[in-house]
mmCIF file of C-alpha atoms in Angstrom:
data_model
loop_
_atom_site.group_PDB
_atom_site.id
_atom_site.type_symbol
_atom_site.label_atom_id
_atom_site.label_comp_id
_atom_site.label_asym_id
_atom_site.label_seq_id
_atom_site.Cartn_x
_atom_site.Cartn_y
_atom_site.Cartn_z
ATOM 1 C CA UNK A 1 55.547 111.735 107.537
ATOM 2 C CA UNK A 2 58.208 111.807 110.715
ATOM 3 C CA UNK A 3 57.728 109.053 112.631
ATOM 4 C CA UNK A 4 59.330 109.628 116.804
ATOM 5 C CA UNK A 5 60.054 106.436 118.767
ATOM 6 C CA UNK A 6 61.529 105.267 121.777
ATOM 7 C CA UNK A 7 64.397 103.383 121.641
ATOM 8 C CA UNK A 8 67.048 102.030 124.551
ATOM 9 C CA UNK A 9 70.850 103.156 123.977
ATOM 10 C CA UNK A 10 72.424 100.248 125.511
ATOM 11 C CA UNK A 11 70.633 96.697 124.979
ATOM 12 C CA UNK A 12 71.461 94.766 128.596
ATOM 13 C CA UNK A 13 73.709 97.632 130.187
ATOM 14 C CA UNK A 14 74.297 101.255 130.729
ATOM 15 C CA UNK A 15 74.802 103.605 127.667
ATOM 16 C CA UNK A 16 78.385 103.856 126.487
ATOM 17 C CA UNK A 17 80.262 107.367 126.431
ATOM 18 C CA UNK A 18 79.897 106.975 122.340
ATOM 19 C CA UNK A 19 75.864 106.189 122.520
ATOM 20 C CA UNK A 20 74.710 108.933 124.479
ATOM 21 C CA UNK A 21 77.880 111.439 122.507
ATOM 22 C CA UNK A 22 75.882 110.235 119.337
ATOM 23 C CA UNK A 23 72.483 110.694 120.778
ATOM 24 C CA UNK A 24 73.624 114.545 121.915
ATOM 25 C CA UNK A 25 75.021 115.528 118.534
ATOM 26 C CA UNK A 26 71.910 114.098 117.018
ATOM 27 C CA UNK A 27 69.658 115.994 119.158
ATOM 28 C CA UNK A 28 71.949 119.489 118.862
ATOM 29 C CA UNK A 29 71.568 119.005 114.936
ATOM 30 C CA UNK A 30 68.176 118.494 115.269
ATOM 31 C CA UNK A 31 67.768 114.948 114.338
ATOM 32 C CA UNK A 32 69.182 115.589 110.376
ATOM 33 C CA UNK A 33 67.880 112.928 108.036
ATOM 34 C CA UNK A 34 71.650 110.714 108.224
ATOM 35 C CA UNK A 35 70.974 106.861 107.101
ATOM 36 C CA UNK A 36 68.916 105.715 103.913
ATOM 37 C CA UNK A 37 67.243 102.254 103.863
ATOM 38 C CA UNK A 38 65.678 101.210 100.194
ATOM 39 C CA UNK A 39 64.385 98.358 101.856
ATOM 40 C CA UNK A 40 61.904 100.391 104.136
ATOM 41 C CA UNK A 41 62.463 103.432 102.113
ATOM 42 C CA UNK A 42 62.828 105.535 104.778
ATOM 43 C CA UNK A 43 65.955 107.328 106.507
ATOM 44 C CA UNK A 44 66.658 107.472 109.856
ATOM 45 C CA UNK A 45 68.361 109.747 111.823
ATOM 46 C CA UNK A 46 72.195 109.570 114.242
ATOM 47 C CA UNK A 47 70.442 107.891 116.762
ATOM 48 C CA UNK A 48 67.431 106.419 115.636
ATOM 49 C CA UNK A 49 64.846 107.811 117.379
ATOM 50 C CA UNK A 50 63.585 110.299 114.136
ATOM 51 C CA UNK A 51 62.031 108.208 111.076
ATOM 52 C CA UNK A 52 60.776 109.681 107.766
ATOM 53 C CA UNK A 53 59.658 108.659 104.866
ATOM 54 C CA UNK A 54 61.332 108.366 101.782
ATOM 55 C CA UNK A 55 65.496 109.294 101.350
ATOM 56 C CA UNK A 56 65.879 112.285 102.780
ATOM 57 C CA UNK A 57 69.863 111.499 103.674
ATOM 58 C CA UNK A 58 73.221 113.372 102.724
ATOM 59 C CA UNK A 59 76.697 112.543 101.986
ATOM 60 C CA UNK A 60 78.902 112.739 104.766
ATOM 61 C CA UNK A 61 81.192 115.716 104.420
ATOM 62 C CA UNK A 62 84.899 115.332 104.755
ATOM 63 C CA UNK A 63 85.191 116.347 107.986
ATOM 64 C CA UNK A 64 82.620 113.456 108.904
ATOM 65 C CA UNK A 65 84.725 110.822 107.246
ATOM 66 C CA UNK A 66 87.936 112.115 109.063
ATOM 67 C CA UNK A 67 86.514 111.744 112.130
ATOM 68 C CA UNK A 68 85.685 108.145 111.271
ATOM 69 C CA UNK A 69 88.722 107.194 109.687
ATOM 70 C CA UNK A 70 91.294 108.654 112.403
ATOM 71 C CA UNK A 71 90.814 105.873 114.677
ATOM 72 C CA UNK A 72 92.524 103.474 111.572
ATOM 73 C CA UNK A 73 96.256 102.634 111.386
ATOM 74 C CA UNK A 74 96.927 102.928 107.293
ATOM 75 C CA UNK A 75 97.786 105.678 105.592
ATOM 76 C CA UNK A 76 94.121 106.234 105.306
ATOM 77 C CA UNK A 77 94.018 106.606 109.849
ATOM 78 C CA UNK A 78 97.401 109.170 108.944
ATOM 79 C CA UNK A 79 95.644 111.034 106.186
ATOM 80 C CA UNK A 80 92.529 111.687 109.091
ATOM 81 C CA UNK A 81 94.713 112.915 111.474
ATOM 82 C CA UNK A 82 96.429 115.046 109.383
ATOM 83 C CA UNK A 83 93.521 116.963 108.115
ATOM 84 C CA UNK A 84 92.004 116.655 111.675
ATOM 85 C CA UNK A 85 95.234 118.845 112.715
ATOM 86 C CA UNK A 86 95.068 120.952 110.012
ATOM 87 C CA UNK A 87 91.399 121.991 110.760
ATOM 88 C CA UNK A 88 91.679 122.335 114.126
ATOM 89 C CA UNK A 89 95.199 124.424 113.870
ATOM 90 C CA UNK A 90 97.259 121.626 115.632
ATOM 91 C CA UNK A 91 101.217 121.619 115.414
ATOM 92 C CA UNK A 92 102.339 118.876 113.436
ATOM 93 C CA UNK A 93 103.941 115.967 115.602
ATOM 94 C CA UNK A 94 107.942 115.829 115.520
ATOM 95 C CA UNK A 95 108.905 112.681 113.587
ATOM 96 C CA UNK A 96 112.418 110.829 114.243
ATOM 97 C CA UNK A 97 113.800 108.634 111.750
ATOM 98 C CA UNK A 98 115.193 105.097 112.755
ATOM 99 C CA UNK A 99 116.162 101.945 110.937
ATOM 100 C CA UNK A 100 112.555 101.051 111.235
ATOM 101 C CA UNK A 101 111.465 103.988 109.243
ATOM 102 C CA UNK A 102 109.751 106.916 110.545
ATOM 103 C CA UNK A 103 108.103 106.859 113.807
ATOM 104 C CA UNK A 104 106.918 109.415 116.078
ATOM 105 C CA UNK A 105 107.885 111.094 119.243
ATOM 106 C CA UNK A 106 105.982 111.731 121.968
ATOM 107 C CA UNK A 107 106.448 115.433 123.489
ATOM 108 C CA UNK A 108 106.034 114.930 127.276
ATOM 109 C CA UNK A 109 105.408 117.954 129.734
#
């Protein structure tokens, strides 16, 4: 059974840029079955409006978890990126050593 409900994007204030970029890539892929709760045993979808029954989820794919992990500042956040450029075809920044180590340089137009 799919269960559709209404549901507000921001609580006490307009939606953010990353609520309604969520709810647009949920609707584009149609809603897909994303988040599994055992409790209810049912799965929701990106933005929460799309309920069924039962786990219906997937695994993220790698791309999914690169997007995620980008944003971090470990070797996991330069990992992301890295793959990130390499998908998209993206020159690899120019690094400068220092005493500090390795840091990177900024190209400016």
């Amino acid at each position: 059974m799919i269960t559709f409900r209404q549901c507000r994007t921001g609580v006490a204030s307009p939606p953010t840029g990353r609520e309604i970029e969520a709810r647009y890539r949920c609707i584009d892929a149609r809603h897909e079955p994303v988040t599994y709760n055992p409790v209810h045993d049912k799965t929701w979808c990106l933005c929460g409006r799309v309920i069924r029954d039962g786990d219906h989820s997937r695994w993220p794919t790698r791309y999914e978890y690169a997007e995620t992990d980008a944003a971090r500042t470990d070797l996991v956040g330069r990992e992301a990126r890295a793959y990130l450029r390499e998908v998209h075809g993206e020159p690899e920044p120019p690094v400068v050593p220092t005493e500090c180590g390795e840091q990177f340089v900024l190209e400016v137009a």
